[in-house]
CSV table of C-alpha atoms in Angstrom, one decimal:
chain,number,residue,atom,x,y,z
K,1,MET,CA,3.1,6.9,-35.6
K,2,GLU,CA,5.6,5.5,-38.0
K,3,MET,CA,5.9,1.7,-38.5
K,4,THR,CA,9.1,-0.2,-37.7
K,5,MET,CA,11.0,-3.2,-36.8
K,6,ARG,CA,13.6,-3.7,-34.7
K,7,TRP,CA,17.6,-4.6,-36.5
K,8,TYR,CA,20.2,-6.3,-34.9
K,9,GLY,CA,22.9,-5.2,-37.8
K,10,SER,CA,24.2,-7.4,-40.4
K,11,LYS,CA,26.8,-9.6,-38.3
K,12,PHE,CA,24.0,-10.9,-36.2
K,13,ASP,CA,20.7,-10.7,-37.5
K,14,THR,CA,19.3,-13.2,-39.8
K,15,VAL,CA,16.9,-11.0,-41.6
K,16,THR,CA,18.0,-8.5,-44.1
K,17,LEU,CA,17.6,-4.3,-44.5
K,18,LYS,CA,16.1,-5.4,-47.6
K,19,GLN,CA,13.7,-7.6,-46.4
K,20,ILE,CA,12.7,-5.2,-43.8
K,21,ARG,CA,12.6,-2.4,-46.5
K,22,GLN,CA,10.1,-4.8,-48.8
K,23,ILE,CA,7.1,-4.7,-45.8
K,24,ALA,CA,4.6,-2.0,-46.8
K,25,GLY,CA,4.2,0.6,-43.9
K,26,VAL,CA,8.0,-0.1,-42.9
K,27,THR,CA,10.0,3.2,-43.1
K,28,GLY,CA,12.5,2.7,-40.1
K,29,VAL,CA,13.8,0.6,-38.0
K,30,ILE,CA,15.2,0.0,-34.7
K,31,THR,CA,18.9,-0.7,-34.1
K,32,THR,CA,22.1,-1.5,-31.7
K,33,LEU,CA,25.2,-1.7,-31.3
K,34,TYR,CA,25.2,-5.3,-30.2
K,35,ASP,CA,28.9,-6.2,-29.8
K,36,VAL,CA,29.3,-2.9,-27.6
K,37,PRO,CA,29.3,-4.1,-24.0
K,38,ALA,CA,27.0,-2.3,-21.1
K,39,GLY,CA,29.3,0.3,-19.7
K,40,GLU,CA,31.2,1.2,-23.3
K,41,ALA,CA,30.8,4.4,-24.9
K,42,TRP,CA,29.9,4.0,-28.7
K,43,THR,CA,31.8,6.0,-30.8
K,44,ALA,CA,30.8,8.2,-33.5
K,45,ASP,CA,32.2,6.4,-36.2
K,46,ALA,CA,30.5,3.2,-35.4
K,47,ILE,CA,27.7,5.2,-35.5
K,48,ARG,CA,28.0,7.0,-38.8
K,49,ASP,CA,28.9,3.7,-40.2
K,50,MET,CA,25.5,1.9,-38.6
K,51,LYS,CA,23.8,5.0,-39.6
K,52,ALA,CA,25.7,4.6,-43.1
K,53,GLU,CA,24.5,1.2,-43.7
K,54,VAL,CA,20.8,2.0,-43.1
K,55,GLU,CA,19.9,5.1,-45.0
K,56,ALA,CA,21.9,3.3,-47.9
K,57,SER,CA,19.2,0.2,-48.1
K,58,GLY,CA,16.2,3.7,-48.5
K,59,LEU,CA,15.5,3.4,-44.6
K,60,HIS,CA,16.8,4.9,-41.6
K,61,ILE,CA,17.3,4.6,-38.0
K,62,SER,CA,13.3,5.5,-36.1
K,63,GLY,CA,15.6,4.7,-32.8
K,64,ILE,CA,18.0,2.4,-30.7
K,65,GLU,CA,17.1,-0.9,-28.6
K,66,SER,CA,19.6,-0.4,-26.6
K,67,VAL,CA,22.2,1.8,-25.5
K,68,ASN,CA,22.8,-1.0,-22.3
K,69,VAL,CA,22.8,0.0,-18.6
K,70,HIS,CA,25.8,-0.8,-16.4
K,71,GLU,CA,25.1,-3.2,-13.9
K,72,ASP,CA,27.0,-0.4,-10.7
K,73,ILE,CA,24.6,2.1,-12.5
K,74,LYS,CA,21.9,-0.2,-11.1
K,75,THR,CA,23.1,-1.9,-7.9
K,76,GLY,CA,24.6,2.1,-7.1
K,77,GLY,CA,28.3,0.3,-7.3
K,78,GLY,CA,31.3,2.3,-7.0
K,79,GLU,CA,31.9,2.6,-10.6
K,80,ARG,CA,29.2,3.9,-11.5
K,81,ASP,CA,30.1,8.1,-12.2
K,82,LYS,CA,32.4,6.4,-14.6
K,83,TYR,CA,30.0,4.5,-16.6
K,84,ILE,CA,27.5,6.8,-16.6
K,85,GLU,CA,29.6,9.2,-18.2
K,86,ASN,CA,30.1,6.9,-20.7
K,87,TYR,CA,26.8,6.8,-21.4
K,88,ILE,CA,26.9,10.5,-21.8
K,89,GLU,CA,28.8,10.2,-24.3
K,90,THR,CA,27.5,7.5,-26.2
K,91,LEU,CA,23.8,9.9,-26.0
K,92,GLU,CA,26.1,12.3,-27.1
K,93,ASN,CA,27.7,11.0,-29.9
K,94,LEU,CA,24.1,9.7,-31.1
K,95,GLY,CA,23.0,13.7,-30.4
K,96,LYS,CA,25.1,14.4,-33.2
K,97,GLU,CA,24.2,11.7,-35.8
K,98,GLY,CA,20.5,13.2,-35.2
K,99,ILE,CA,19.6,10.0,-33.6
K,100,ARG,CA,16.7,11.2,-30.5
K,101,LEU,CA,15.5,8.4,-29.2
K,102,VAL,CA,16.9,5.4,-27.4
K,103,CYS,CA,14.8,2.7,-25.5
K,104,TYR,CA,16.8,0.8,-22.7
K,105,ASN,CA,15.6,-0.9,-19.5
K,106,PHE,CA,16.6,-0.5,-15.5
K,107,MET,CA,16.1,-4.5,-15.1
K,108,PRO,CA,18.6,-6.7,-12.9
K,109,VAL,CA,20.5,-9.2,-14.2
K,110,PHE,CA,18.1,-10.8,-16.9
K,111,ASP,CA,16.6,-8.3,-19.4
K,112,TRP,CA,13.7,-11.1,-19.9
K,113,THR,CA,12.8,-14.2,-18.6
K,114,ARG,CA,11.5,-16.9,-20.5
K,115,SER,CA,11.1,-20.4,-19.8
K,116,GLU,CA,11.0,-21.7,-22.9
K,117,LEU,CA,11.9,-20.5,-26.9
K,118,ALA,CA,10.3,-22.8,-28.9
K,119,ARG,CA,6.5,-23.8,-27.6
K,120,ILE,CA,4.5,-25.4,-30.3
K,121,ARG,CA,1.1,-24.2,-30.4
K,122,PRO,CA,-1.9,-25.6,-31.9
K,123,ASP,CA,-1.0,-23.9,-35.7
K,124,GLY,CA,2.8,-26.0,-35.8
K,125,SER,CA,4.0,-22.0,-34.7
K,126,THR,CA,6.3,-22.0,-31.9
K,127,VAL,CA,6.6,-18.9,-29.5
K,128,LEU,CA,8.6,-17.4,-26.4
K,129,ALA,CA,6.6,-18.6,-23.3
K,130,TYR,CA,7.0,-18.5,-19.9
K,131,ASP,CA,5.7,-21.4,-16.8
K,132,GLN,CA,6.1,-19.8,-13.4
K,133,GLU,CA,6.1,-23.1,-12.3
K,134,ALA,CA,9.1,-24.1,-14.2
K,135,VAL,CA,11.2,-21.1,-13.4
K,136,ASP,CA,10.2,-22.0,-10.0
K,137,LYS,CA,13.0,-24.6,-10.3
K,138,ILE,CA,15.6,-23.6,-12.2
K,139,VAL,CA,18.7,-22.6,-10.3
K,140,PRO,CA,18.9,-18.9,-11.9
K,141,GLU,CA,23.0,-20.2,-13.1
K,142,LYS,CA,21.5,-22.4,-14.6
K,143,MET,CA,18.9,-20.3,-16.8
K,144,PHE,CA,21.2,-20.0,-19.8
K,145,GLU,CA,21.9,-23.7,-20.1
K,146,SER,CA,18.2,-24.1,-19.9
K,147,ILE,CA,17.2,-22.1,-23.1
K,148,SER,CA,20.4,-22.3,-25.1
K,149,GLY,CA,19.2,-25.1,-27.3
K,150,ASP,CA,16.4,-23.3,-28.5
K,151,MET,CA,18.7,-20.5,-29.9
K,152,ASN,CA,18.9,-21.6,-33.3
K,153,GLY,CA,22.5,-20.2,-33.1
K,154,THR,CA,21.7,-16.7,-32.4
K,155,VAL,CA,22.8,-14.8,-29.3
K,156,MET,CA,19.7,-13.3,-27.9
K,157,PRO,CA,19.6,-9.9,-26.0
K,158,GLY,CA,20.6,-10.2,-22.5
K,159,TRP,CA,21.3,-13.8,-22.5
K,160,GLU,CA,24.9,-13.4,-24.4
K,161,PRO,CA,27.1,-16.5,-23.2
K,162,GLU,CA,29.8,-14.4,-21.2
K,163,ARG,CA,27.0,-12.4,-19.3
K,164,MET,CA,26.0,-15.6,-18.5
K,165,ALA,CA,29.1,-16.8,-17.3
K,166,ARG,CA,28.8,-14.3,-14.4
K,167,VAL,CA,25.5,-14.5,-12.9
K,168,LYS,CA,26.5,-15.7,-10.0
K,169,GLU,CA,28.5,-12.8,-9.4
K,170,LEU,CA,25.8,-10.9,-11.2
K,171,PHE,CA,23.0,-11.5,-8.6
K,172,SER,CA,25.7,-11.2,-5.9
K,173,GLN,CA,26.0,-7.2,-6.6
K,174,TYR,CA,21.8,-6.5,-6.0
K,175,GLU,CA,22.3,-8.7,-2.2
K,176,ASN,CA,21.4,-5.1,-0.6
K,177,VAL,CA,19.5,-3.7,-3.6
K,178,ASP,CA,15.5,-3.8,-2.7
K,179,GLU,CA,12.7,-1.5,-5.0
K,180,GLU,CA,13.4,1.9,-3.2
K,181,LYS,CA,17.1,1.5,-3.7
K,182,LEU,CA,16.5,0.7,-7.3
K,183,PHE,CA,13.9,3.7,-7.6
K,184,ASN,CA,17.2,5.7,-6.1
K,185,ASN,CA,19.7,4.6,-8.3
K,186,LEU,CA,17.4,5.2,-11.1
K,187,LYS,CA,16.6,8.9,-10.1
K,188,TYR,CA,20.5,9.5,-10.2
K,189,PHE,CA,21.1,8.0,-13.3
K,190,LEU,CA,18.0,9.7,-15.2
K,191,GLU,CA,19.4,13.5,-13.5
K,192,ALA,CA,22.9,12.8,-14.1
K,193,ILE,CA,21.8,12.4,-18.5
K,194,MET,CA,19.3,15.1,-18.5
K,195,PRO,CA,21.0,17.9,-19.5
K,196,VAL,CA,22.4,16.5,-22.6
K,197,CYS,CA,19.6,14.3,-23.6
K,198,ASN,CA,17.8,18.3,-23.7
K,199,LYS,CA,20.5,19.9,-25.3
K,200,TYR,CA,19.9,17.3,-28.9
K,201,ASP,CA,16.5,16.3,-27.9
K,202,ILE,CA,17.0,12.9,-26.8
K,203,LYS,CA,14.1,10.7,-25.5
K,204,MET,CA,14.8,8.7,-22.6
K,205,ALA,CA,12.1,5.2,-23.7
K,206,ILE,CA,12.7,3.0,-20.8
K,207,HIS,CA,11.0,-0.6,-21.0
K,208,PRO,CA,8.5,-2.3,-18.7
K,209,ASP,CA,10.3,-5.0,-16.7
K,210,ASP,CA,9.4,-8.5,-18.6
K,211,PRO,CA,7.3,-10.0,-17.0
K,212,ALA,CA,6.0,-7.7,-14.7
K,213,TRP,CA,6.7,-8.6,-11.4
K,214,SER,CA,9.8,-10.0,-9.4
K,215,VAL,CA,12.1,-13.1,-10.9
K,216,PHE,CA,14.9,-15.3,-8.5
K,217,GLY,CA,14.1,-12.5,-6.0
K,218,LEU,CA,15.2,-9.4,-7.9
K,219,PRO,CA,13.8,-6.3,-7.3
K,220,ARG,CA,11.6,-4.9,-10.4
K,221,ILE,CA,10.2,-1.4,-10.6
K,222,ILE,CA,8.6,-1.0,-14.1
K,223,THR,CA,5.8,-2.7,-13.1
K,224,ASN,CA,2.5,-0.6,-13.2
K,225,LYS,CA,0.8,3.1,-13.7
K,226,ALA,CA,1.9,3.2,-10.1
K,227,ASN,CA,5.5,2.7,-10.4
K,228,ILE,CA,5.9,4.1,-13.8
K,229,LEU,CA,3.6,7.5,-12.9
K,230,ARG,CA,6.6,7.7,-10.3
K,231,MET,CA,9.5,7.5,-12.5
K,232,MET,CA,7.5,10.6,-14.3
K,233,LYS,CA,7.5,12.6,-11.3
K,234,MET,CA,10.6,12.2,-9.8
K,235,VAL,CA,12.3,13.1,-13.2
K,236,ASP,CA,9.7,15.3,-14.1
K,237,ASP,CA,11.3,16.1,-18.0
K,238,VAL,CA,9.6,15.7,-21.4
K,239,HIS,CA,13.0,13.8,-22.2
K,240,ASN,CA,12.1,11.1,-19.7
K,241,GLY,CA,10.1,9.0,-21.3
K,242,VAL,CA,8.6,5.3,-21.6
K,243,THR,CA,8.3,2.6,-23.7
K,244,PHE,CA,5.3,1.4,-23.3
K,245,CYS,CA,5.0,-2.2,-24.9
K,246,SER,CA,1.6,-4.1,-24.5
K,247,GLY,CA,3.7,-7.8,-24.2
K,248,SER,CA,5.2,-6.7,-21.4
K,249,TYR,CA,2.8,-4.6,-19.0
K,250,GLY,CA,0.1,-6.9,-20.3
K,251,THR,CA,1.9,-10.0,-18.7
K,252,ASN,CA,0.2,-8.5,-15.1
K,253,SER,CA,-3.3,-9.6,-16.0
K,254,GLU,CA,-4.4,-6.5,-13.5
K,255,ASN,CA,-2.9,-4.1,-15.5
K,256,ASP,CA,-5.3,-2.3,-17.9
K,257,LEU,CA,-2.9,-1.4,-20.9
K,258,PRO,CA,-5.1,1.2,-22.7
K,259,ASP,CA,-6.0,3.3,-18.9
K,260,MET,CA,-2.0,3.2,-18.9
K,261,ILE,CA,-2.1,4.1,-22.2
K,262,HIS,CA,-4.2,7.7,-21.5
K,263,ALA,CA,-2.3,8.2,-17.9
K,264,LEU,CA,1.1,8.2,-19.6
K,265,LYS,CA,-0.6,11.2,-22.3
K,266,GLY,CA,3.0,13.0,-23.5
K,267,ARG,CA,5.1,10.3,-22.2
K,268,ILE,CA,5.2,7.8,-24.5
K,269,HIS,CA,8.1,7.8,-26.6
K,270,PHE,CA,7.6,4.3,-28.5
K,271,ALA,CA,5.8,1.4,-28.8
K,272,HIS,CA,6.1,-2.4,-29.1
K,273,VAL,CA,2.5,-3.8,-29.8
K,274,ARG,CA,2.6,-7.4,-29.2
K,275,ASN,CA,-0.1,-9.6,-28.2
K,276,LEU,CA,-0.4,-12.8,-25.2
K,277,LYS,CA,-2.3,-15.8,-24.6
K,278,PHE,CA,-2.8,-16.8,-21.4
K,279,ASN,CA,-3.0,-20.4,-20.4
K,280,SER,CA,-3.3,-19.3,-16.3
K,281,GLN,CA,-2.3,-16.2,-14.1
K,282,SER,CA,1.5,-17.7,-14.4
K,283,ASP,CA,1.6,-19.4,-17.4
K,284,PHE,CA,1.4,-16.8,-20.6
K,285,GLU,CA,2.9,-17.2,-24.3
K,286,GLU,CA,3.0,-15.2,-27.5
K,287,ALA,CA,1.0,-15.0,-29.9
K,288,ALA,CA,0.2,-13.8,-33.5
K,289,HIS,CA,-0.6,-9.7,-33.1
K,290,LEU,CA,-4.5,-10.0,-34.0
K,291,SER,CA,-6.8,-9.6,-31.1
K,292,SER,CA,-8.5,-13.2,-31.8
K,293,ASP,CA,-5.6,-15.0,-31.8
K,294,GLY,CA,-4.3,-13.8,-27.5
K,295,SER,CA,-5.7,-11.7,-24.7
K,296,PHE,CA,-5.5,-8.6,-25.5
K,297,ASP,CA,-7.5,-6.3,-27.4
K,298,MET,CA,-4.9,-5.0,-29.8
K,299,TYR,CA,-7.6,-2.1,-31.9
K,300,GLU,CA,-8.0,-0.5,-27.8
K,301,ILE,CA,-4.8,-0.5,-27.1
K,302,MET,CA,-3.7,1.0,-31.0
K,303,LYS,CA,-6.8,3.6,-30.4
K,304,ALA,CA,-5.5,4.6,-27.3
K,305,LEU,CA,-1.9,5.3,-28.4
K,306,TYR,CA,-4.5,7.5,-31.0
K,307,ASP,CA,-6.3,9.2,-29.1
K,308,THR,CA,-3.7,10.2,-27.4
K,309,GLY,CA,-1.2,11.7,-30.1
K,310,PHE,CA,1.2,9.8,-30.1
K,311,THR,CA,3.4,10.5,-32.7
K,312,GLY,CA,6.6,7.9,-32.1
K,313,PRO,CA,7.7,4.9,-33.7
K,314,ILE,CA,5.6,1.4,-33.4
K,315,ARG,CA,7.2,-2.0,-34.4
K,316,PRO,CA,5.3,-5.2,-33.8
K,317,ASP,CA,7.4,-7.7,-31.2
K,318,HIS,CA,8.0,-11.0,-30.8
K,319,GLY,CA,6.9,-13.0,-33.5
K,320,ARG,CA,6.0,-16.7,-33.9
K,321,MET,CA,8.5,-18.4,-35.6
K,322,ILE,CA,6.5,-19.9,-39.1
K,323,TRP,CA,6.9,-21.2,-42.1
K,324,ASP,CA,9.9,-23.0,-41.2
K,325,GLU,CA,12.1,-20.4,-40.6
K,326,THR,CA,15.1,-20.2,-38.6
K,327,ALA,CA,15.8,-17.2,-36.8
K,328,MET,CA,16.1,-15.8,-33.5
K,329,PRO,CA,13.6,-17.0,-31.5
K,330,GLY,CA,10.5,-14.0,-31.2
K,331,TYR,CA,12.5,-12.2,-34.0
K,332,GLY,CA,12.0,-14.2,-37.3
K,333,LEU,CA,11.0,-12.1,-40.5
K,334,TYR,CA,7.5,-13.8,-41.8
K,335,ASP,CA,5.6,-13.3,-38.4
K,336,ARG,CA,6.7,-9.9,-37.6
K,337,ALA,CA,5.9,-8.6,-40.7
K,338,LEU,CA,2.0,-9.7,-40.7
K,339,GLY,CA,2.4,-7.6,-37.3
K,340,ALA,CA,3.5,-4.8,-39.4
K,341,SER,CA,0.5,-5.4,-41.6
K,342,TYR,CA,-1.8,-5.8,-39.2
K,343,LEU,CA,-1.4,-2.7,-37.0
K,344,ASN,CA,-0.6,-0.3,-40.1
K,345,GLY,CA,-4.0,-1.7,-41.3
K,346,LEU,CA,-5.4,-1.4,-37.4
K,347,TRP,CA,-4.3,2.4,-37.1
K,348,GLU,CA,-5.9,3.5,-40.8
K,349,ALA,CA,-8.9,2.6,-39.7
K,350,ILE,CA,-9.1,4.4,-35.8
K,351,GLU,CA,-7.6,7.1,-38.4
K,352,LYS,CA,-10.3,7.3,-41.3
K,353,ASN,CA,-12.8,6.4,-38.3
K,354,ASN,CA,-11.6,9.9,-36.5
K,355,ARG,CA,-12.2,11.9,-39.6
């Protein structure tokens, strides 16, 4: 495996490439063209400029997170073929630059949902948190207003102001879309892009829904073992794979994370490894990465990845805000750096035990 960090680009991220380069064991970044709207094709020049900037720092691009999927593709709207063609053009341009991994999601409207961005934990750190009771009281059109004050002046993925201004319109597009139709639209999309993925050996790694259940009545399908195996079988190509996010699948306590990793052997192309602390079945908060701070056995998760021969990039996921840092919630430097070191330590121990 390769340890990486997510980086949003020098115009948007409070963490610098120089800082990432100094985290022991981190050799690559998972990045994106953050200012390109969903549906627009990424130009070859923009990709080359992004690649050159990363490589000048002594790192390399290990993958893209994300090339966002336009809502017309998810809903089967009238212009989905146009947006799929743009997506194929983006993949073609990435492939020509030797970029072989793309993380994406197929979540309606919201890429992820949290009721709080700065819940205070007993140690004084602040974290992202979700409380179903609080979410149930929120009017979807007011969702952005409920959390925007805790964004620390940053723009968070999936919650861009111009996008959130269209929430009511976006919801209306899903009035006749249920889980079955969403599955069919995902199949249509994957079948259309697989030829270019095979041409350039680009591994598509779908990110699970976060949390792993319906929110505001919107359909969600990448939520559990049965659904993800269905997706693998409906487009049975090694390039149709998974981002295994322990924090997203783990929101549903019925998901056995190590078992899912074994079931997806050979189709996990990317891993987000993080911990959650459950206060109840419907109230959870982000935790430090180590097992004792949350509800997951991080050793068993990493061991399952090792035992199944995982060789792709891993990144520490959402971190706590610690040491008075001000950054994009979940994406500060300090706690994620600690997380990367912890995960590297687990991997080394597992590797040596298996010798």
